[in-house]
Amino acid sequence: MKKTVIKNAKVINEGSILECDILLDGNYISKIDSSINDDYAKIIDAKGNYVLPGIIDDQVHFREPGLTHKGNIASESRAAIAGGVTTFMEQPNTNPQTTTIEKLEEKFSIAKETSYANYSFLFGGTNDNLEELKKLDKNACSGVKLFLGSSTGNMLVDDEEVIENIFRNTEMVISAHCEDETTIRNNMAIYKEKYGDNIPVEYHPIIRSNEACYLSSSRAVALAKKTGTRLHVFHVSTGKETNLFRNDIPLKEKKITAEVCVHHLWFSDEDYKNKGTLIKWNPAVKTTTDRTQLWNALLDDRIDIIATDHAPHTIEEKDNVYTKAPSGGPLVQHILPAMLEKVLDGTIAIEKMVEKMCHNPAILFQIEKRGYIKEGYFADLVIIDTANSWQVSKSNILYKCGWSPFEGNTFKSKISHTFVNGHLAYENGVISDKRNAKRLTFNR
């Protein structure tokens, strides 16, 4: 690859904004300085716009193998880089499930051939694969995923002895989906008796309730404290859960961490009336009070990461009665523009946003040389134009499923350039045919 100089950048990195130039040489950031000139480099003028580290999304479902009518690694990673997401960690509830080392490596092989963004995968824990999990090298992938509540793919782990054994027998981060299955089933029985299959979607956050979330999260946190396990709670959705997490120590010292997803920060139960099953997620979008409390916890560092839980389904699948409409929605193309709206309205500082979406995932999963704009680091970079409004529409949605819960929204910021390992992968609406994605490596 030729060298590239990004000039006139406002670099957001480690809590500060630095006006400077950046030299990219091959896969890496070679130099950061007030002024860089190189006769052999391509010049890209950032025009005083923000330059961020590429977004690291620690929770996506790209549906390959087995569910590729919804999306695949190629289609969804293309959407990701158009949205400034240069690195993703994909989940194990595919078909077949990623619950053996053989199936894990098969997914890495697919990504090596087709992914536009850097990639890793989570290994799925089940009620009966502990011995396979013990064989997993701690640097092989992002970590271990446990579904402590059922969701797409039916990978529920509900044997308490098995859960404790998994907690005691891995050095890797255990990421958990926490919802209490008994509470959900009891709630579902009540509403199904009343409405049959056609339950109004407004009852989704009551069926998959605050109580269901807190019971499961609090049990997982208690077990992590008991066993000394490194636990990461995915997609926290309730205010009550935020009190389970600490903000009095640095992230590097935390044994128990938390993530919030963009849809829980953006939508509330008031949106079910207009959005219907398009915003049906597990865990459910809850009340405006919960949303406010999630924001508070994010800003005071009880919550460490912002992610998507990108989970595409076809519009035909979503357009069903409540009990048949799957939970999940596509988000990787729109997480950064949505969060930049919150920067522009003063909800969150851009430095804090970068911390939660770039620096912290790299720290938490111990990713090698990513998540920051530093000399010697991989050149995963995003240039943002914060004065270029655009509307989300069918014509510019890149997800294979062809829809977005943000359809109709006007965003004030647009991604103009995305670099993946020094390669200009996306420029003003055009995705490069060349791919330069790499498998993540870790320092563990």
CSV table of C-alpha atoms in Angstrom, one decimal:
chain,number,residue,atom,x,y,z
A,1,MET,CA,0.0,0.0,0.0
A,2,LYS,CA,1.1,3.5,-0.7
A,3,LYS,CA,1.6,6.0,2.1
A,4,THR,CA,-1.2,8.4,3.0
A,5,VAL,CA,-1.1,11.7,4.9
A,6,ILE,CA,-4.2,12.9,6.5
A,7,LYS,CA,-3.8,16.7,6.9
A,8,ASN,CA,-5.7,19.3,8.9
A,9,ALA,CA,-7.2,16.8,11.3
A,10,LYS,CA,-8.8,17.3,14.7
A,11,VAL,CA,-7.7,14.1,16.3
A,12,ILE,CA,-9.8,12.7,19.2
A,13,ASN,CA,-7.7,10.5,21.3
A,14,GLU,CA,-7.2,9.8,25.0
A,15,GLY,CA,-9.5,12.6,26.2
A,16,SER,CA,-8.0,15.4,24.1
A,17,ILE,CA,-8.4,17.1,20.7
A,18,LEU,CA,-5.2,17.6,18.8
A,19,GLU,CA,-5.0,19.5,15.5
A,20,CYS,CA,-2.3,17.7,13.5
A,21,ASP,CA,-1.4,15.6,10.5
A,22,ILE,CA,-1.2,11.8,10.5
A,23,LEU,CA,1.1,9.7,8.3
A,24,LEU,CA,-0.1,6.2,7.4
A,25,ASP,CA,2.5,3.8,6.1
A,26,GLY,CA,1.3,0.3,5.1
A,27,ASN,CA,-1.0,-1.0,7.9
A,28,TYR,CA,0.2,1.3,10.6
A,29,ILE,CA,0.2,4.9,11.8
A,30,SER,CA,3.8,5.9,11.2
A,31,LYS,CA,3.8,9.5,12.4
A,32,ILE,CA,1.6,12.1,14.1
A,33,ASP,CA,2.9,15.7,14.0
A,34,SER,CA,1.8,19.3,13.6
A,35,SER,CA,2.7,19.2,9.9
A,36,ILE,CA,3.8,16.3,7.8
A,37,ASN,CA,4.9,16.4,4.2
A,38,ASP,CA,5.8,13.3,2.1
A,39,ASP,CA,6.3,13.5,-1.6
A,40,TYR,CA,5.4,9.9,-2.0
A,41,ALA,CA,2.2,9.9,0.0
A,42,LYS,CA,-1.4,10.4,-1.1
A,43,ILE,CA,-2.8,13.5,0.6
A,44,ILE,CA,-6.3,13.5,2.2
A,45,ASP,CA,-7.4,16.9,3.5
A,46,ALA,CA,-9.6,16.4,6.6
A,47,LYS,CA,-10.6,20.0,6.4
A,48,GLY,CA,-10.5,20.5,10.1
A,49,ASN,CA,-13.0,17.7,10.7
A,50,TYR,CA,-12.7,15.1,13.5
A,51,VAL,CA,-10.6,12.0,13.0
A,52,LEU,CA,-11.4,9.2,15.4
A,53,PRO,CA,-10.0,5.7,16.0
A,54,GLY,CA,-12.1,3.2,14.2
A,55,ILE,CA,-15.1,2.0,16.2
A,56,ILE,CA,-14.8,-1.4,17.9
A,57,ASP,CA,-18.2,-3.1,18.2
A,58,ASP,CA,-18.0,-5.9,20.8
A,59,GLN,CA,-21.3,-7.4,20.0
A,60,VAL,CA,-22.7,-8.2,16.5
A,61,HIS,CA,-24.6,-11.0,14.9
A,62,PHE,CA,-23.6,-11.2,11.2
A,63,ARG,CA,-25.7,-14.5,10.7
A,64,GLU,CA,-23.1,-16.6,9.0
A,65,PRO,CA,-23.1,-19.5,8.7
A,66,GLY,CA,-26.6,-20.8,8.4
A,67,LEU,CA,-28.8,-17.7,8.6
A,68,THR,CA,-27.4,-15.8,5.6
A,69,HIS,CA,-30.8,-14.7,4.2
A,70,LYS,CA,-30.7,-12.1,7.0
A,71,GLY,CA,-27.1,-11.1,6.5
A,72,ASN,CA,-23.6,-12.4,6.2
A,73,ILE,CA,-20.1,-11.4,7.1
A,74,ALA,CA,-19.5,-9.6,3.8
A,75,SER,CA,-22.7,-7.7,3.7
A,76,GLU,CA,-22.8,-6.6,7.3
A,77,SER,CA,-19.0,-5.7,7.5
A,78,ARG,CA,-19.5,-3.5,4.4
A,79,ALA,CA,-22.3,-1.7,6.3
A,80,ALA,CA,-20.0,-1.5,9.3
A,81,ILE,CA,-17.2,0.3,7.6
A,82,ALA,CA,-19.7,2.7,6.0
A,83,GLY,CA,-20.7,3.5,9.6
A,84,GLY,CA,-17.1,3.9,10.9
A,85,VAL,CA,-17.0,0.5,12.6
A,86,THR,CA,-13.6,-1.0,11.7
A,87,THR,CA,-13.6,-3.9,14.1
A,88,PHE,CA,-16.3,-6.3,15.2
A,89,MET,CA,-16.7,-9.3,17.5
A,90,GLU,CA,-19.4,-11.7,16.3
A,91,GLN,CA,-21.6,-13.9,18.4
A,92,PRO,CA,-21.9,-17.7,18.5
A,93,ASN,CA,-25.6,-18.2,17.9
A,94,THR,CA,-25.3,-19.0,14.2
A,95,ASN,CA,-26.2,-22.3,12.5
A,96,PRO,CA,-24.3,-24.4,13.4
A,97,GLN,CA,-23.5,-22.7,16.7
A,98,THR,CA,-19.9,-21.7,17.4
A,99,THR,CA,-19.5,-24.1,20.3
A,100,THR,CA,-16.5,-26.1,19.2
A,101,ILE,CA,-13.0,-25.0,18.2
A,102,GLU,CA,-13.5,-26.5,14.8
A,103,LYS,CA,-16.6,-24.3,14.1
A,104,LEU,CA,-14.8,-21.3,15.5
A,105,GLU,CA,-12.0,-21.7,13.1
A,106,GLU,CA,-14.5,-22.2,10.2
A,107,LYS,CA,-15.9,-18.8,11.0
A,108,PHE,CA,-12.4,-17.3,11.0
A,109,SER,CA,-11.9,-18.8,7.6
A,110,ILE,CA,-15.0,-17.2,6.2
A,111,ALA,CA,-14.1,-13.8,7.6
A,112,LYS,CA,-10.6,-14.1,6.2
A,113,GLU,CA,-12.0,-14.4,2.7
A,114,THR,CA,-15.0,-12.0,2.9
A,115,SER,CA,-14.8,-9.5,5.7
A,116,TYR,CA,-14.3,-5.8,5.0
A,117,ALA,CA,-13.7,-5.0,8.7
A,118,ASN,CA,-11.3,-6.5,11.3
A,119,TYR,CA,-12.8,-9.4,13.0
A,120,SER,CA,-13.0,-11.8,15.9
A,121,PHE,CA,-15.6,-14.2,17.3
A,122,LEU,CA,-16.9,-15.2,20.7
A,123,PHE,CA,-17.0,-18.9,21.6
A,124,GLY,CA,-20.4,-20.1,22.9
A,125,GLY,CA,-20.7,-21.8,26.2
A,126,THR,CA,-23.5,-24.4,26.6
A,127,ASN,CA,-24.8,-26.9,29.1
A,128,ASP,CA,-22.5,-29.6,27.7
A,129,ASN,CA,-19.3,-28.2,26.1
A,130,LEU,CA,-17.1,-27.4,29.1
A,131,GLU,CA,-14.4,-29.8,28.0
A,132,GLU,CA,-14.2,-28.1,24.6
A,133,LEU,CA,-14.1,-24.7,26.3
A,134,LYS,CA,-11.1,-25.8,28.4
A,135,LYS,CA,-9.1,-26.5,25.2
A,136,LEU,CA,-9.6,-23.0,23.9
A,137,ASP,CA,-6.4,-20.9,23.9
A,138,LYS,CA,-7.0,-17.6,25.7
A,139,ASN,CA,-5.6,-15.6,22.7
A,140,ALA,CA,-7.7,-17.5,20.1
A,141,CYS,CA,-10.7,-15.2,20.0
A,142,SER,CA,-12.5,-12.3,21.8
A,143,GLY,CA,-13.8,-14.4,24.7
A,144,VAL,CA,-16.7,-16.6,25.8
A,145,LYS,CA,-20.4,-15.9,25.4
A,146,LEU,CA,-23.1,-17.2,27.7
A,147,PHE,CA,-26.8,-16.8,27.1
A,148,LEU,CA,-28.2,-16.7,30.6
A,149,GLY,CA,-31.5,-15.8,29.0
A,150,SER,CA,-32.9,-17.3,25.8
A,151,SER,CA,-32.7,-15.4,22.5
A,152,THR,CA,-32.3,-16.1,18.8
A,153,GLY,CA,-30.6,-19.5,18.4
A,154,ASN,CA,-31.8,-21.1,21.7
A,155,MET,CA,-28.4,-21.3,23.4
A,156,LEU,CA,-29.8,-20.9,26.9
A,157,VAL,CA,-27.4,-22.1,29.6
A,158,ASP,CA,-29.6,-22.8,32.6
A,159,ASP,CA,-27.7,-25.4,34.6
A,160,GLU,CA,-26.3,-23.6,37.7
A,161,GLU,CA,-23.5,-26.1,38.2
A,162,VAL,CA,-22.4,-25.8,34.6
A,163,ILE,CA,-22.4,-22.0,34.8
A,164,GLU,CA,-20.2,-22.0,37.8
A,165,ASN,CA,-17.8,-24.6,36.2
A,166,ILE,CA,-17.5,-22.3,33.1
A,167,PHE,CA,-16.9,-19.3,35.4
A,168,ARG,CA,-14.1,-21.3,37.2
A,169,ASN,CA,-12.5,-22.7,34.1
A,170,THR,CA,-11.7,-19.9,31.7
A,171,GLU,CA,-9.1,-17.1,31.8
A,172,MET,CA,-11.0,-15.2,29.1
A,173,VAL,CA,-13.6,-12.5,29.4
A,174,ILE,CA,-17.1,-14.1,29.8
A,175,SER,CA,-19.7,-11.9,28.1
A,176,ALA,CA,-23.2,-12.7,29.3
A,177,HIS,CA,-26.7,-12.1,28.1
A,178,CYS,CA,-28.6,-11.7,31.4
A,179,GLU,CA,-32.4,-12.3,31.6
A,180,ASP,CA,-34.1,-14.6,34.0
A,181,GLU,CA,-35.8,-17.3,32.0
A,182,THR,CA,-38.4,-18.3,34.7
A,183,THR,CA,-39.6,-14.7,35.1
A,184,ILE,CA,-40.0,-14.3,31.4
A,185,ARG,CA,-41.9,-17.5,30.9
A,186,ASN,CA,-44.2,-16.7,33.7
A,187,ASN,CA,-44.9,-13.2,32.3
A,188,MET,CA,-45.4,-14.6,28.8
A,189,ALA,CA,-48.0,-17.1,30.0
A,190,ILE,CA,-50.0,-14.3,31.5
A,191,TYR,CA,-50.1,-12.2,28.4
A,192,LYS,CA,-50.5,-15.1,26.0
A,193,GLU,CA,-53.5,-16.3,27.9
A,194,LYS,CA,-55.0,-12.8,27.5
A,195,TYR,CA,-54.0,-12.0,23.9
A,196,GLY,CA,-53.0,-15.3,22.3
A,197,ASP,CA,-50.1,-14.8,19.9
A,198,ASN,CA,-51.1,-11.2,19.0
A,199,ILE,CA,-49.7,-9.6,22.2
A,200,PRO,CA,-49.4,-5.8,21.8
A,201,VAL,CA,-45.6,-5.2,21.4
A,202,GLU,CA,-45.9,-2.5,24.1
A,203,TYR,CA,-46.0,-5.3,26.6
A,204,HIS,CA,-42.5,-6.6,25.5
A,205,PRO,CA,-40.6,-4.7,28.3
A,206,ILE,CA,-43.1,-6.0,30.8
A,207,ILE,CA,-42.7,-9.6,29.7
A,208,ARG,CA,-39.0,-9.3,29.5
A,209,SER,CA,-39.1,-7.1,32.6
A,210,ASN,CA,-36.7,-5.1,34.7
A,211,GLU,CA,-37.0,-7.8,37.3
A,212,ALA,CA,-36.0,-10.5,34.8
A,213,CYS,CA,-32.9,-8.5,33.9
A,214,TYR,CA,-31.8,-7.6,37.4
A,215,LEU,CA,-32.3,-11.1,38.8
A,216,SER,CA,-30.0,-12.6,36.1
A,217,SER,CA,-27.4,-9.8,36.1
A,218,SER,CA,-27.2,-9.7,39.9
A,219,ARG,CA,-26.7,-13.5,40.0
A,220,ALA,CA,-24.0,-13.4,37.4
A,221,VAL,CA,-22.2,-10.6,39.2
A,222,ALA,CA,-22.4,-12.5,42.5
A,223,LEU,CA,-21.0,-15.6,40.9
A,224,ALA,CA,-18.2,-13.6,39.2
A,225,LYS,CA,-17.2,-12.1,42.6
A,226,LYS,CA,-17.3,-15.6,44.2
A,227,THR,CA,-15.1,-17.2,41.5
A,228,GLY,CA,-12.9,-14.2,40.6
A,229,THR,CA,-14.1,-14.5,36.9
A,230,ARG,CA,-13.7,-11.7,34.4
A,231,LEU,CA,-17.3,-10.9,33.6
A,232,HIS,CA,-18.7,-8.5,31.0
A,233,VAL,CA,-22.5,-8.0,31.1
A,234,PHE,CA,-23.8,-7.3,27.6
A,235,HIS,CA,-26.6,-4.8,26.7
A,236,VAL,CA,-27.6,-3.5,30.2
A,237,SER,CA,-31.1,-2.2,29.7
A,238,THR,CA,-32.4,-1.1,33.2
A,239,GLY,CA,-31.5,1.6,35.6
A,240,LYS,CA,-31.5,-0.8,38.5
A,241,GLU,CA,-28.8,-3.0,36.9
A,242,THR,CA,-26.4,0.0,36.7
A,243,ASN,CA,-25.9,-0.1,40.4
A,244,LEU,CA,-24.2,-3.5,40.1
A,245,PHE,CA,-21.2,-1.9,38.6
A,246,ARG,CA,-18.2,0.1,39.9
A,247,ASN,CA,-16.8,3.5,38.8
A,248,ASP,CA,-14.2,4.0,41.5
A,249,ILE,CA,-11.3,2.1,39.9
A,250,PRO,CA,-9.8,2.2,36.4
A,251,LEU,CA,-11.2,0.0,33.7
A,252,LYS,CA,-7.9,-2.1,33.6
A,253,GLU,CA,-8.5,-3.0,37.2
A,254,LYS,CA,-12.2,-4.0,36.9
A,255,LYS,CA,-13.1,-7.6,37.0
A,256,ILE,CA,-16.8,-6.9,36.3
A,257,THR,CA,-17.8,-4.6,33.4
A,258,ALA,CA,-20.8,-3.6,31.5
A,259,GLU,CA,-22.0,-2.5,28.0
A,260,VAL,CA,-25.0,-0.5,26.8
A,261,CYS,CA,-26.3,-0.6,23.3
A,262,VAL,CA,-27.3,2.3,21.1
A,263,HIS,CA,-30.9,1.3,20.9
A,264,HIS,CA,-31.3,1.4,24.7
A,265,LEU,CA,-29.8,4.9,24.7
A,266,TRP,CA,-31.9,6.2,21.9
A,267,PHE,CA,-35.4,4.6,22.1
A,268,SER,CA,-37.8,4.1,25.0
A,269,ASP,CA,-41.1,2.3,25.5
A,270,GLU,CA,-42.9,5.4,24.1
A,271,ASP,CA,-41.5,4.4,20.7
A,272,TYR,CA,-43.3,1.0,20.4
A,273,LYS,CA,-46.4,2.8,19.2
A,274,ASN,CA,-44.8,4.0,16.0
A,275,LYS,CA,-41.9,1.5,15.6
A,276,GLY,CA,-43.7,-1.7,16.7
A,277,THR,CA,-41.7,-4.9,16.3
A,278,LEU,CA,-38.9,-3.0,14.5
A,279,ILE,CA,-37.6,-2.1,18.0
A,280,LYS,CA,-38.3,-5.5,19.6
A,281,TRP,CA,-35.0,-6.5,21.1
A,282,ASN,CA,-33.9,-8.8,23.9
A,283,PRO,CA,-33.4,-7.3,26.4
A,284,ALA,CA,-36.3,-5.0,25.7
A,285,VAL,CA,-36.2,-1.3,25.3
A,286,LYS,CA,-37.5,0.0,28.6
A,287,THR,CA,-38.8,3.3,30.0
A,288,THR,CA,-37.6,6.8,29.6
A,289,THR,CA,-36.5,6.7,33.3
A,290,ASP,CA,-34.4,3.6,32.5
A,291,ARG,CA,-32.9,5.3,29.5
A,292,THR,CA,-31.9,8.4,31.6
A,293,GLN,CA,-30.3,6.1,34.2
A,294,LEU,CA,-28.4,4.3,31.5
A,295,TRP,CA,-27.0,7.6,30.3
A,296,ASN,CA,-26.1,8.6,33.8
A,297,ALA,CA,-24.2,5.3,34.4
A,298,LEU,CA,-22.4,5.6,31.0
A,299,LEU,CA,-21.3,9.1,31.8
A,300,ASP,CA,-20.1,8.3,35.3
A,301,ASP,CA,-18.2,5.2,34.1
A,302,ARG,CA,-20.3,2.5,35.8
A,303,ILE,CA,-21.0,1.4,32.1
A,304,ASP,CA,-17.8,1.0,30.1
A,305,ILE,CA,-18.7,0.3,26.5
A,306,ILE,CA,-21.3,1.4,23.8
A,307,ALA,CA,-22.1,-1.3,21.2
A,308,THR,CA,-24.8,-2.3,18.8
A,309,ASP,CA,-26.0,-5.9,19.3
A,310,HIS,CA,-26.5,-5.6,15.5
A,311,ALA,CA,-28.9,-8.5,14.8
A,312,PRO,CA,-30.6,-8.3,11.3
A,313,HIS,CA,-33.8,-10.1,10.5
A,314,THR,CA,-35.8,-9.7,7.2
A,315,ILE,CA,-38.6,-7.2,7.2
A,316,GLU,CA,-41.0,-10.1,6.5
A,317,GLU,CA,-39.8,-11.9,9.7
A,318,LYS,CA,-40.2,-8.7,11.8
A,319,ASP,CA,-43.7,-8.0,10.3
A,320,ASN,CA,-45.3,-10.7,12.3
A,321,VAL,CA,-47.5,-11.0,15.4
A,322,TYR,CA,-45.6,-10.6,18.7
A,323,THR,CA,-44.8,-14.2,19.5
A,324,LYS,CA,-43.5,-14.9,15.9
A,325,ALA,CA,-41.6,-11.6,15.3
A,326,PRO,CA,-37.9,-12.2,16.2
A,327,SER,CA,-36.0,-9.8,18.4
A,328,GLY,CA,-33.1,-7.8,17.1
A,329,GLY,CA,-32.3,-5.2,14.4
A,330,PRO,CA,-29.5,-3.9,12.2
A,331,LEU,CA,-27.4,-1.1,13.7
A,332,VAL,CA,-23.7,-1.1,12.7
A,333,GLN,CA,-24.1,1.5,9.9
A,334,HIS,CA,-25.8,4.0,12.1
A,335,ILE,CA,-24.3,3.7,15.6
A,336,LEU,CA,-21.8,6.4,15.0
A,337,PRO,CA,-24.1,9.0,13.4
A,338,ALA,CA,-26.6,8.3,16.1
A,339,MET,CA,-24.1,8.8,18.9
A,340,LEU,CA,-22.7,12.0,17.2
A,341,GLU,CA,-26.3,13.4,17.5
A,342,LYS,CA,-25.8,13.0,21.2
A,343,VAL,CA,-22.5,14.8,21.0
A,344,LEU,CA,-24.0,17.7,19.1
A,345,ASP,CA,-26.9,18.1,21.5
A,346,GLY,CA,-24.5,18.1,24.5
A,347,THR,CA,-25.5,14.8,26.0
A,348,ILE,CA,-22.0,13.3,25.8
A,349,ALA,CA,-18.6,14.8,25.0
A,350,ILE,CA,-16.9,13.5,21.8
A,351,GLU,CA,-13.9,12.5,23.9
A,352,LYS,CA,-16.1,10.4,26.2
A,353,MET,CA,-17.8,8.9,23.2
A,354,VAL,CA,-14.5,7.8,21.7
A,355,GLU,CA,-13.5,6.4,25.1
A,356,LYS,CA,-16.6,4.2,25.2
A,357,MET,CA,-16.6,3.1,21.6
A,358,CYS,CA,-12.8,2.8,20.8
A,359,HIS,CA,-10.5,2.9,23.8
A,360,ASN,CA,-12.5,0.9,26.3
A,361,PRO,CA,-13.3,-2.1,24.0
A,362,ALA,CA,-9.5,-2.4,23.3
A,363,ILE,CA,-8.7,-2.2,27.0
A,364,LEU,CA,-11.4,-4.6,28.1
A,365,PHE,CA,-10.7,-7.3,25.5
A,366,GLN,CA,-6.9,-6.6,25.6
A,367,ILE,CA,-6.8,-6.1,21.8
A,368,GLU,CA,-3.3,-5.5,20.3
A,369,LYS,CA,-2.6,-2.1,18.8
A,370,ARG,CA,-6.1,-0.9,18.1
A,371,GLY,CA,-8.6,1.5,19.6
A,372,TYR,CA,-6.3,4.5,19.7
A,373,ILE,CA,-4.6,6.9,17.3
A,374,LYS,CA,-0.9,6.3,18.2
A,375,GLU,CA,2.3,5.9,16.3
A,376,GLY,CA,2.9,2.1,15.7
A,377,TYR,CA,-0.8,1.3,16.0
A,378,PHE,CA,-2.9,-0.2,13.2
A,379,ALA,CA,-4.3,2.6,11.1
A,380,ASP,CA,-8.0,2.1,11.7
A,381,LEU,CA,-9.4,5.7,11.4
A,382,VAL,CA,-12.6,7.5,10.7
A,383,ILE,CA,-13.0,11.0,9.4
A,384,ILE,CA,-16.3,12.7,10.4
A,385,ASP,CA,-18.0,15.7,8.8
A,386,THR,CA,-20.3,17.1,11.5
A,387,ALA,CA,-21.9,19.6,9.2
A,388,ASN,CA,-23.3,17.4,6.5
A,389,SER,CA,-26.9,16.3,7.2
A,390,TRP,CA,-28.4,13.3,5.6
A,391,GLN,CA,-31.5,11.2,6.0
A,392,VAL,CA,-31.6,7.4,6.5
A,393,SER,CA,-33.5,5.9,3.6
A,394,LYS,CA,-33.9,2.6,1.7
A,395,SER,CA,-31.5,4.0,-0.9
A,396,ASN,CA,-28.6,4.4,1.4
A,397,ILE,CA,-29.1,1.4,3.8
A,398,LEU,CA,-26.4,-1.2,3.2
A,399,TYR,CA,-27.7,-4.0,5.4
A,400,LYS,CA,-28.7,-7.2,3.5
A,401,CYS,CA,-32.1,-7.1,5.2
A,402,GLY,CA,-32.7,-3.6,3.7
A,403,TRP,CA,-34.2,-1.7,6.6
A,404,SER,CA,-33.2,0.2,9.7
A,405,PRO,CA,-34.9,1.3,12.9
A,406,PHE,CA,-33.5,4.7,12.1
A,407,GLU,CA,-35.2,5.0,8.7
A,408,GLY,CA,-36.5,8.5,8.3
A,409,ASN,CA,-34.1,10.0,10.9
A,410,THR,CA,-32.0,12.9,9.7
A,411,PHE,CA,-28.4,12.8,11.1
A,412,LYS,CA,-26.3,16.0,11.1
A,413,SER,CA,-23.0,14.1,10.8
A,414,LYS,CA,-21.7,11.9,8.0
A,415,ILE,CA,-18.7,9.5,7.8
A,416,SER,CA,-16.6,10.7,4.9
A,417,HIS,CA,-13.6,8.3,5.1
A,418,THR,CA,-12.9,5.0,6.9
A,419,PHE,CA,-9.5,3.4,6.9
A,420,VAL,CA,-9.0,-0.2,7.8
A,421,ASN,CA,-5.3,-1.1,8.5
A,422,GLY,CA,-4.2,1.9,6.5
A,423,HIS,CA,-6.4,1.1,3.5
A,424,LEU,CA,-9.0,3.6,2.4
A,425,ALA,CA,-11.9,1.2,2.6
A,426,TYR,CA,-14.8,3.8,2.4
A,427,GLU,CA,-14.8,7.3,0.9
A,428,ASN,CA,-17.9,9.5,0.5
A,429,GLY,CA,-20.4,6.7,-0.1
A,430,VAL,CA,-18.1,4.5,-2.1
A,431,ILE,CA,-16.8,1.2,-0.7
A,432,SER,CA,-13.4,-0.1,-2.0
A,433,ASP,CA,-13.5,-3.4,-3.7
A,434,LYS,CA,-10.2,-4.2,-2.0
A,435,ARG,CA,-10.3,-5.7,1.5
A,436,ASN,CA,-7.6,-5.2,4.1
A,437,ALA,CA,-9.3,-6.6,7.2
A,438,LYS,CA,-7.3,-8.6,9.7
A,439,ARG,CA,-8.0,-11.2,12.5
A,440,LEU,CA,-7.7,-9.5,15.9
A,441,THR,CA,-4.7,-10.4,18.1
A,442,PHE,CA,-4.7,-10.0,21.8
A,443,ASN,CA,-2.2,-9.3,24.6
A,444,ARG,CA,-3.3,-11.6,27.4
